[in-house]
XYZ file of C-alpha atoms in Angstrom:
523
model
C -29.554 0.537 39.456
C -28.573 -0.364 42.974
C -27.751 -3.398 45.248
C -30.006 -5.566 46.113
C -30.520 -5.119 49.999
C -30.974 -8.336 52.162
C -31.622 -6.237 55.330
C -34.013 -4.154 53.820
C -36.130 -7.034 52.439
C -36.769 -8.114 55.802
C -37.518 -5.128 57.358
C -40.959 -4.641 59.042
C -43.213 -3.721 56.461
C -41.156 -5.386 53.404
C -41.400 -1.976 51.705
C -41.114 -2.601 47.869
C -38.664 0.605 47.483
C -36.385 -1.491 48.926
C -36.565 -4.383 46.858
C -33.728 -3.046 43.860
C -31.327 -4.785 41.909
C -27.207 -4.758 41.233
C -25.497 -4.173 38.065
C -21.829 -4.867 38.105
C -21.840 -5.800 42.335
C -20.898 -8.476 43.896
C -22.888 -11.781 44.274
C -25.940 -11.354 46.429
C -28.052 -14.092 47.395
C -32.016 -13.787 47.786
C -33.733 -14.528 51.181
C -34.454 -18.131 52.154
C -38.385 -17.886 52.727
C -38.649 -15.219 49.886
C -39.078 -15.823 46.179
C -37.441 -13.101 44.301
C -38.456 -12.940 40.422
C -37.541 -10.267 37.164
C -40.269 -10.721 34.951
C -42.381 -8.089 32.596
C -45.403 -6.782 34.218
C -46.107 -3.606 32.476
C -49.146 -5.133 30.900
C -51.228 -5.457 34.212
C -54.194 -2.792 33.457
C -56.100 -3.497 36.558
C -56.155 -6.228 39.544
C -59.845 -6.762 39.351
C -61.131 -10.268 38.300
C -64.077 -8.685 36.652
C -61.682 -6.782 34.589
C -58.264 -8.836 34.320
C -57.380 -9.961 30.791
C -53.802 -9.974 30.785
C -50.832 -12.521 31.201
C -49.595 -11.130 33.900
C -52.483 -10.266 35.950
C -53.734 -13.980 35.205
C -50.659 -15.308 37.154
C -51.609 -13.017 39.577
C -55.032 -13.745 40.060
C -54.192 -17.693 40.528
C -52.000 -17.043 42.996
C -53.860 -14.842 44.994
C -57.990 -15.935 44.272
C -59.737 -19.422 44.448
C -62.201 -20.460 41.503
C -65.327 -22.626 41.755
C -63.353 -25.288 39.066
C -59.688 -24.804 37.583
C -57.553 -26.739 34.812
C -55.336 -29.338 36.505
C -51.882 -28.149 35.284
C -50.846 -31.693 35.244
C -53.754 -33.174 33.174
C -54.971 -29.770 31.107
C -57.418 -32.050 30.032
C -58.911 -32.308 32.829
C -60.645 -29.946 35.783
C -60.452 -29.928 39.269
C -62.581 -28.164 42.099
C -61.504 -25.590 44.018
C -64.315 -22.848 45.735
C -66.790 -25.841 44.433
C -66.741 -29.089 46.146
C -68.876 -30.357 43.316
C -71.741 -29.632 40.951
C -75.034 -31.087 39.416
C -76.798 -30.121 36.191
C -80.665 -29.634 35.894
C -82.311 -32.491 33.381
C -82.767 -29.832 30.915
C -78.768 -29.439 30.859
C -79.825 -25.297 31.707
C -79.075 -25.215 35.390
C -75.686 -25.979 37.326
C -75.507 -26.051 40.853
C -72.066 -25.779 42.364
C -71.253 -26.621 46.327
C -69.413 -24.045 47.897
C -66.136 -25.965 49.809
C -66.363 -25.336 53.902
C -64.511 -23.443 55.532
C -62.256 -21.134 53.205
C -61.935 -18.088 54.526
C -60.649 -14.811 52.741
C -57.636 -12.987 53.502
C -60.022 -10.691 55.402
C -61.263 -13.545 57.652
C -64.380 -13.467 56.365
C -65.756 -17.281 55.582
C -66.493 -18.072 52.171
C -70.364 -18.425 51.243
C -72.536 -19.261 48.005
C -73.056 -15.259 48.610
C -69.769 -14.727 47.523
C -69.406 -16.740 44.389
C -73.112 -15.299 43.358
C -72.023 -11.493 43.900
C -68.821 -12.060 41.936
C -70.721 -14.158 39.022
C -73.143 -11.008 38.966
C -70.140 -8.651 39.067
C -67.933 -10.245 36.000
C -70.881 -9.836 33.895
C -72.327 -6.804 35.319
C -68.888 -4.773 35.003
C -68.742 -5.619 31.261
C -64.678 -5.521 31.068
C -62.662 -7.512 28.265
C -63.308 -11.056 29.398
C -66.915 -10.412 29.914
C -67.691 -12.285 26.767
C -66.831 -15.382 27.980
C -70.165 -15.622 30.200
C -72.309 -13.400 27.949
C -72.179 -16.733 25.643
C -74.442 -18.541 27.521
C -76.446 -15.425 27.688
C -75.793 -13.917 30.751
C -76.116 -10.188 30.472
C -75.738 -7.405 32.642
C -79.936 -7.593 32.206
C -80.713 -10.645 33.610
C -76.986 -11.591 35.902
C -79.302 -10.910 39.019
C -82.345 -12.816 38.048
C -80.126 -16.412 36.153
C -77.462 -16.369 38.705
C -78.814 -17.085 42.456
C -77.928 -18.005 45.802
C -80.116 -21.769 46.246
C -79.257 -21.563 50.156
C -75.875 -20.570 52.243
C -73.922 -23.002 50.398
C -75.200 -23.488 47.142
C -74.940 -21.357 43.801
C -76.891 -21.802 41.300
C -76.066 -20.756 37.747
C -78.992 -20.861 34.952
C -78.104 -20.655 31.321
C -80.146 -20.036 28.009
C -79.564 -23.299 26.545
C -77.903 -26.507 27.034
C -74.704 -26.503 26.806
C -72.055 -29.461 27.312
C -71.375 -29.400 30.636
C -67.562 -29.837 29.547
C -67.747 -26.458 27.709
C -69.417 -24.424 30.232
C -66.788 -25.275 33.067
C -63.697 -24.814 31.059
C -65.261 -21.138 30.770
C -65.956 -21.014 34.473
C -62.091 -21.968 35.217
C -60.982 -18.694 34.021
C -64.131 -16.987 34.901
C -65.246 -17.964 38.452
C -62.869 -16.231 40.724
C -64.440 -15.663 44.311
C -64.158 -12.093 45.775
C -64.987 -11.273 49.071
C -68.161 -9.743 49.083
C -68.462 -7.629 52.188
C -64.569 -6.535 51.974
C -65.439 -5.237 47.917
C -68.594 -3.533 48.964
C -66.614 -1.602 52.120
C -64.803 -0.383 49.493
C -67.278 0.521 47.254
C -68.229 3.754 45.141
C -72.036 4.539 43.860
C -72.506 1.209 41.761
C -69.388 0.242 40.791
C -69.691 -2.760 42.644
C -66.051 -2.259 44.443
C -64.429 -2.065 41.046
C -62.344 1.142 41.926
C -60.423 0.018 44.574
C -60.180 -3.512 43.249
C -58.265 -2.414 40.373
C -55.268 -1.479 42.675
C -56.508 -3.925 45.334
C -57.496 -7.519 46.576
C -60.222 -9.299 48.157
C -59.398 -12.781 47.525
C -58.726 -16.621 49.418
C -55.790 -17.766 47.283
C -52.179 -19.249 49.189
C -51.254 -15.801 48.907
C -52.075 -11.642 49.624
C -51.578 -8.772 47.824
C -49.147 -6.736 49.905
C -48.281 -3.784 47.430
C -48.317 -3.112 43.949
C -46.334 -0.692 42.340
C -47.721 -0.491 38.269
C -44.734 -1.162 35.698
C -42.784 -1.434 39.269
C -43.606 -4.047 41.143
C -45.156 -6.555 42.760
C -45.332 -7.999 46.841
C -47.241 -11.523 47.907
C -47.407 -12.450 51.541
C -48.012 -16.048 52.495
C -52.018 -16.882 53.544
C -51.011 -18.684 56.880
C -54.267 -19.928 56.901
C -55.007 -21.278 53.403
C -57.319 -23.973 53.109
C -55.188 -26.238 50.846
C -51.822 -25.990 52.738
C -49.836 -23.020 53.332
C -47.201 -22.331 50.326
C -43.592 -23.408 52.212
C -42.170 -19.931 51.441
C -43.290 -16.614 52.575
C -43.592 -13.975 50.400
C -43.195 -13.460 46.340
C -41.612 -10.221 45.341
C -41.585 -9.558 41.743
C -39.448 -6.988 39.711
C -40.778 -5.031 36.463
C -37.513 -5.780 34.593
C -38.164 -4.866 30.974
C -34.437 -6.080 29.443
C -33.591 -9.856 28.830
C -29.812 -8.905 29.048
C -30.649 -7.585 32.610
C -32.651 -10.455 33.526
C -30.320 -12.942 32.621
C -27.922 -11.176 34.653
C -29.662 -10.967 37.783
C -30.494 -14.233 37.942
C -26.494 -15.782 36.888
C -25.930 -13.285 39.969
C -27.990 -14.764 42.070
C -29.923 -11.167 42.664
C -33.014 -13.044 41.428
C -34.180 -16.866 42.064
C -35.920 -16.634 38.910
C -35.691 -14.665 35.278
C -39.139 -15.091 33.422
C -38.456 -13.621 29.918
C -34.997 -14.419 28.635
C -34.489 -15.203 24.964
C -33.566 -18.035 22.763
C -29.320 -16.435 22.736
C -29.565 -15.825 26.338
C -30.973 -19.105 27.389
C -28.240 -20.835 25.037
C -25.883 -18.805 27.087
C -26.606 -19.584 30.212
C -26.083 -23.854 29.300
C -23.993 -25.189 31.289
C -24.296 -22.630 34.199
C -24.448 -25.048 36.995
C -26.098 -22.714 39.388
C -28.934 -22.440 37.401
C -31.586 -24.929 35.264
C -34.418 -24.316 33.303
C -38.157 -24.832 33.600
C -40.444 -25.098 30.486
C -43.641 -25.979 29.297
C -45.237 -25.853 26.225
C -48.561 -22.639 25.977
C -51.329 -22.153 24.256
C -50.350 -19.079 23.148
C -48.996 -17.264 20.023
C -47.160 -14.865 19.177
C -48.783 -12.955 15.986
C -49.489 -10.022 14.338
C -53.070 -8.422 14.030
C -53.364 -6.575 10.810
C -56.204 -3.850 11.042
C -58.526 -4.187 7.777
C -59.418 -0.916 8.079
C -55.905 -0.139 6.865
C -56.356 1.187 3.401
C -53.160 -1.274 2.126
C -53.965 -4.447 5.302
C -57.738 -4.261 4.171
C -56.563 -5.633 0.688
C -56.016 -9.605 0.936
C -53.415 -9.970 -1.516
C -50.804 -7.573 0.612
C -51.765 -9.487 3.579
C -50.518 -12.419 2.199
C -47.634 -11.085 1.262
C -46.753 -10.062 4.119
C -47.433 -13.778 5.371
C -44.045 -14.915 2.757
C -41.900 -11.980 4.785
C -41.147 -13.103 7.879
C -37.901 -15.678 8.198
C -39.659 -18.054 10.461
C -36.699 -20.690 10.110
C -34.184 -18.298 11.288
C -36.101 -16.620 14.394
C -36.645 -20.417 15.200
C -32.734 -20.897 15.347
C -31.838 -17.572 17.236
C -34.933 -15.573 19.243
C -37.164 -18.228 19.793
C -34.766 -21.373 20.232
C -36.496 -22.675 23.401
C -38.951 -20.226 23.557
C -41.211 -21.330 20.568
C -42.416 -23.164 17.998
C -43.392 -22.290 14.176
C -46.628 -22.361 14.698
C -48.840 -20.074 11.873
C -52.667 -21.614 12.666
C -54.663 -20.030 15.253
C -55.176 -23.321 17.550
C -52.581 -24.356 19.154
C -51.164 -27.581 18.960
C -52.718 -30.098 21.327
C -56.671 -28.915 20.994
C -59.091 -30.445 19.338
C -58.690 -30.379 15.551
C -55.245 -27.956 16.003
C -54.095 -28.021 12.256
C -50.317 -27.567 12.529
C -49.600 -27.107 9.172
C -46.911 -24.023 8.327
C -47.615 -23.438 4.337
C -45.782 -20.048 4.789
C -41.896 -19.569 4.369
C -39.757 -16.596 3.995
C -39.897 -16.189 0.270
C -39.609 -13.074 -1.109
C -40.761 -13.327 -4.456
C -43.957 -14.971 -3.640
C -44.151 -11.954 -1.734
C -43.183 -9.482 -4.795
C -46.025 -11.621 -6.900
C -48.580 -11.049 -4.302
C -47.835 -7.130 -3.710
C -47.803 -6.444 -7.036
C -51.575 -8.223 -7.457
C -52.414 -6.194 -4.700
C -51.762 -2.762 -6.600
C -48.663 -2.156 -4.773
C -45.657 -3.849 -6.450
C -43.262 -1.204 -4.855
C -44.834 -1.938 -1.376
C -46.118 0.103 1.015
C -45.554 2.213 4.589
C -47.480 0.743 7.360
C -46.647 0.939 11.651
C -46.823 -1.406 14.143
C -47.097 -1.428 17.680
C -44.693 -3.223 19.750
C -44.495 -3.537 23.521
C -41.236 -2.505 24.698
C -39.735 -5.576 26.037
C -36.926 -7.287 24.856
C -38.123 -10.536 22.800
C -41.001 -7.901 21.529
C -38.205 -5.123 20.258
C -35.847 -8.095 18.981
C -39.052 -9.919 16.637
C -39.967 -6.605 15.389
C -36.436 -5.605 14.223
C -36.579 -9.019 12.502
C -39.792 -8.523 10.988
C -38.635 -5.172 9.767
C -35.713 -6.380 8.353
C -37.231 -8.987 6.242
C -40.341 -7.437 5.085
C -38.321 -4.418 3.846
C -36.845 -6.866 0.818
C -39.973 -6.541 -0.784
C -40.651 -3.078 0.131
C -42.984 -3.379 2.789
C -41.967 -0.553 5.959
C -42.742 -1.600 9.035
C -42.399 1.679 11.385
C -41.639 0.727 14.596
C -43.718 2.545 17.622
C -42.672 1.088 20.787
C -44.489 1.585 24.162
C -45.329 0.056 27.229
C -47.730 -3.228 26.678
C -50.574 -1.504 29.112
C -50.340 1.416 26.058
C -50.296 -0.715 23.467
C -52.582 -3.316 24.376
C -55.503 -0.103 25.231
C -54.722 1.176 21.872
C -55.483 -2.166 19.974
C -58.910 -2.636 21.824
C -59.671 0.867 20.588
C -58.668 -0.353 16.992
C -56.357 2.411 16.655
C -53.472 0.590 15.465
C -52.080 -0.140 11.836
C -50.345 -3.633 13.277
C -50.372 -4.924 16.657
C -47.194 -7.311 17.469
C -48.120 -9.260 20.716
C -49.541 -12.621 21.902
C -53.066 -14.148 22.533
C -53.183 -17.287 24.937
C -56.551 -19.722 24.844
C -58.426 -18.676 28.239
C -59.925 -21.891 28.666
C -58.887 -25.324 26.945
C -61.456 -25.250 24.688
C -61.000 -25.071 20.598
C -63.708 -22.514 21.073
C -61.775 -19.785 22.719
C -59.581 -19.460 20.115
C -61.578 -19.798 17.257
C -64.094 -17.391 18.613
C -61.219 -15.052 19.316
C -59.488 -14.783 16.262
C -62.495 -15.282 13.853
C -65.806 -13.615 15.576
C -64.616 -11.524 19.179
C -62.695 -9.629 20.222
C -59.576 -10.085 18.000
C -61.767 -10.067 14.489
C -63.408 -6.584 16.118
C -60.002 -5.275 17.142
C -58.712 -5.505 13.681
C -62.154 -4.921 11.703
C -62.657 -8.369 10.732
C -65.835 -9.133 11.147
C -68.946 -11.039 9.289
C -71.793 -12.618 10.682
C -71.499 -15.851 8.179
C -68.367 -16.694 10.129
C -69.818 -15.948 13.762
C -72.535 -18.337 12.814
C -69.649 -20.678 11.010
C -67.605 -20.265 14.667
C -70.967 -21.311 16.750
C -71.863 -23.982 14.780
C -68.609 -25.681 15.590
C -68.531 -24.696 19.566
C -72.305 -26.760 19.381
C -71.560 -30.198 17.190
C -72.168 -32.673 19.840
C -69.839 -35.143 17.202
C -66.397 -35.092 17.916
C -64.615 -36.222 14.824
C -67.072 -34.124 12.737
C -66.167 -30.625 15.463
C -62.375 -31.027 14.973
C -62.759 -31.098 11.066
C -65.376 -27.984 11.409
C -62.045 -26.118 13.369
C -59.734 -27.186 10.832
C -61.436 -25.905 7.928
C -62.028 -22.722 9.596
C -57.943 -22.707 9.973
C -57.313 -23.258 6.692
C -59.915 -20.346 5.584
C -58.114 -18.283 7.944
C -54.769 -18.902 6.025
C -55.824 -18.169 3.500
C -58.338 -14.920 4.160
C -56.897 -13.807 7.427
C -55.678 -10.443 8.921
C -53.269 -12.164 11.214
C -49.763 -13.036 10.701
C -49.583 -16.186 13.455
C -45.764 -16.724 13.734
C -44.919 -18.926 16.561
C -46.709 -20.906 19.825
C -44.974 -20.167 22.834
C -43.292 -22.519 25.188
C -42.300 -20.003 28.374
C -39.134 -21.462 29.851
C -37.939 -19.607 33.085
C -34.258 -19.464 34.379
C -34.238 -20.790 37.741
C -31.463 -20.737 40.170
C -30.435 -24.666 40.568
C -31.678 -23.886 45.006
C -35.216 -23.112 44.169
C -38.011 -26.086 43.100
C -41.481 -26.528 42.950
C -42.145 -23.410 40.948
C -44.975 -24.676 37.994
C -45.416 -23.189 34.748
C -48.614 -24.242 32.893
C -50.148 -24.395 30.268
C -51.999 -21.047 30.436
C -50.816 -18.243 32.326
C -53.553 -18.479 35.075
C -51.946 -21.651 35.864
C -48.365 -20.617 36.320
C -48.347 -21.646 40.552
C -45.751 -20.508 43.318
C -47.384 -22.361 45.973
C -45.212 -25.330 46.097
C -42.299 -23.395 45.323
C -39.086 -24.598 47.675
C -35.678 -22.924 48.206
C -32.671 -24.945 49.876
């Protein structure tokens, strides 16, 4: 690798080729106005709203879009407006009218309009990518997007639905779902029908504090300040962000002072790095797990009995103490902890007998050959090894195929995967997102887990109005789950960044899409 190069960071044009990293140099120090970050981005598929399902790309998109409503990161319990100065419901509880905030204007300089917000409602259902789900819930379809969502005059959107729904439930959705594109700038750019959805993938037509200023895939990543942002100008200027798949590197960047900030360091190196004073640490807890996906389909996972087995052969305690010390908690239910009727309990422990028992009910007492897909990051490599290591006392092989998380991640949404090792994260703070993720779409369909009992069983509890009676509904789905379940739920992730001790202000929330660098601060 090579030095890090002040001069050429502030060159006209910022070009990212420029923006490279030491190894072995001496100290460098980062610009004053510029956030410098390592992180893993190799699982950004495309930059499109409509399409964008992804950690990464989630970060992106709330740093660079506004929604109608978002989660307050502070209060994830509660929403705030942001496109939307506010909204009414219809008496019937079917139709939601949202007022479009004044005077935001897109990077483009084009002012914000209920236009907008229709076209990209329409869009997000009309394109059809992963998250599309979300909104075809409350029966929006591709069919009928033009006809139920509709411009009520320059200002207003209005948003009709196929039922009543709590209000609640419907604008958690919208707060991942209800990015604003600009319109005109989308449909410049457009080809045939695709509604700008080419150029958007490597492109950006948003409002946000900041602007896409180039993207580099499994490179990396320029933001420019938005001078003119509507809800005060973010006090640095730009956001350059590294594709730095190694932990070890990472950790050293940032002890360097090559990088103000080192997203994905480990359990070790974060122990290492105590008592550092030039750096600190910024945590919170996500609502997100790390687990395996076990495709039924499979001709040993389809068998229940080996599945379970392979639930007694993973040393939770002892990834707890190493790998995930600071960086997770056992966690092996499919809500996280802190939703409505979470069930926190961790009946599964690294016990290789039960395991033995189990494989041997299962027809294979001398276990069984099996791959798994693993993204090729560090923490990713580092669990699998683990899991490899334990599971073969029993017999079971895990084979090891490591790739780059865009490849992995399109291969289990194909279902072409034995295991999947990676992490899901709630979209909205709803029980329901989970639940309908793991147990109906699209995680059930990516592994071949599917049955229209529990889709009904999942939909009954997203509708009791009853709130003591709902949480009991989710946790005797969980406990089904433990019990009947192709997923291997390990731990719940609690992201904790290495920060140099000169930079503040930089929030990590609790979903990706709420991780914020507008109010970050450098001394």
């Amino acid at each position: 690798m090579k030095p890090f190069v002040r001069s050429a960071l502030l060159a006209v044009g910022m070009s990212v080729s420029a923006f490279t990293f030491a190894m072995g140099m001496a100290q460098a120090e980062t610009p004053k106005d510029t956030l410098v970050m390592a992180y893993v981005i190799d699982d950004m598929i495309s930059l499109d709203p409509a399409e964008i399902y992804e950690f990464t790309s989630s970060e992106y998109m709330a740093n660079t879009y506004d929604r109608l409503v978002v989660i307050n990161a502070e209060k994830p319990s509660e929403l705030k407006f942001q496109a939307a100065e506010s909204y009414t419901v219809s008496d019937d509880g079917k139709t939601f009218q949202f007022k479009i905030r004044p005077g935001i204007k897109f990077h483009s300089g084009n002012e914000m309009t209920a236009e907008d917000a229709a076209f990209s409602l329409i869009r997000f259902v009309k394109i059809n990518g992963n998250p599309a789900f979300i909104m075809n819930q409350f029966g929006l379809t591709a069919e009928n997007a033009d006809k139920m969502i509709r411009v009520k005059d320059p200002m207003t959107l209005e948003v009709e639905l196929d039922a009543a729904y709590a209000p609640s439930f419907f604008l958690n959705c919208l707060s991942y779902t209800s990015v604003v594109i600009d319109k005109k700038l989308a449909m410049e750019h457009a080809s045939g029908d695709d509604m700008g959805n080419g150029w958007m993938k490597t492109n950006e037509a948003g409002s946000g504090p900041f602007s896409l200023k180039s993207y580099k895939p499994k490179e990396s990543m320029v933001l420019e300040t938005n001078e003119g942002y509507w809800d005060g100008v973010p006090k640095i200027k730009r956001v350059l962000i590294k594709n730095v798949t190694e932990s070890a590197t990472q950790q050293l960047l940032v002890q360097k002072g090559d990088v103000d900030i080192a997203r994905n360091l480990t359990g070790d190196q974060l122990k290492a790095i105590t008592g550092d004073k030039a750096l600190k640490t910024v945590a919170s807890p996500k609502a997100t797990l790390w687990y395996m996906g076990l495709n039924v389909k499979n001709q040993y996972l389809g068998n229940k009995d080996l599945r379970q087995a392979m639930k007694y052969l993973v040393d939770y305690d002892g990834l707890q103490k190493t790998l995930f010390n600071g960086t997770g908690i056992k966690h092996q239910t499919f809500l996280p902890d802190g939703q409505l009727g979470a069930d926190n309990e961790t009946p599964f422990t690294f016990d290789v007998a039960k395991a033995k028992e189990l494989l041997k009910a299962g027809g294979q007492p001398n276990g069984f050959d099996v791959t798994i897909d693993v993204t090729n990051k560090s923490e990713a490599r580092e669990l699998a090894a683990s899991l490899q290591s334990s599971m073969a006392k029993a017999g079971v092989n895990l084979i090891i195929r490591l790739a780059d998380n865009k490849t992995t991640l399109t291969k289990y949404r194909a279902s072409e995967h034995d295991i999947y090792l990676g992490q899901w994260g709630s979209d909205y703070q709803d029980p329901h997102s989970n639940t309908d993720g793991y147990l109906n779409a699209p995680l059930a369909k990516r592994n071949q887990w599917v049955s229209e009992e529990r889709a009904k069983a999942v939909n009954a509890a997203r509708d009791e109005r009853d709130g003591a009676k709902r949480a009991q509904m989710y946790m005797d789905l969980q406990k089904m789950a433990l019990e009947e379940s192709p997923y291997v739920i390990l731990f719940q992730q609690v992201e904790t960044a290495a920060v140099r001790s000169d930079v503040s202000g930089f929030i990590i929330g609790p979903t990706f899409d709420l991780n914020l660098y507008k109010y970050v601060v450098k001394n």
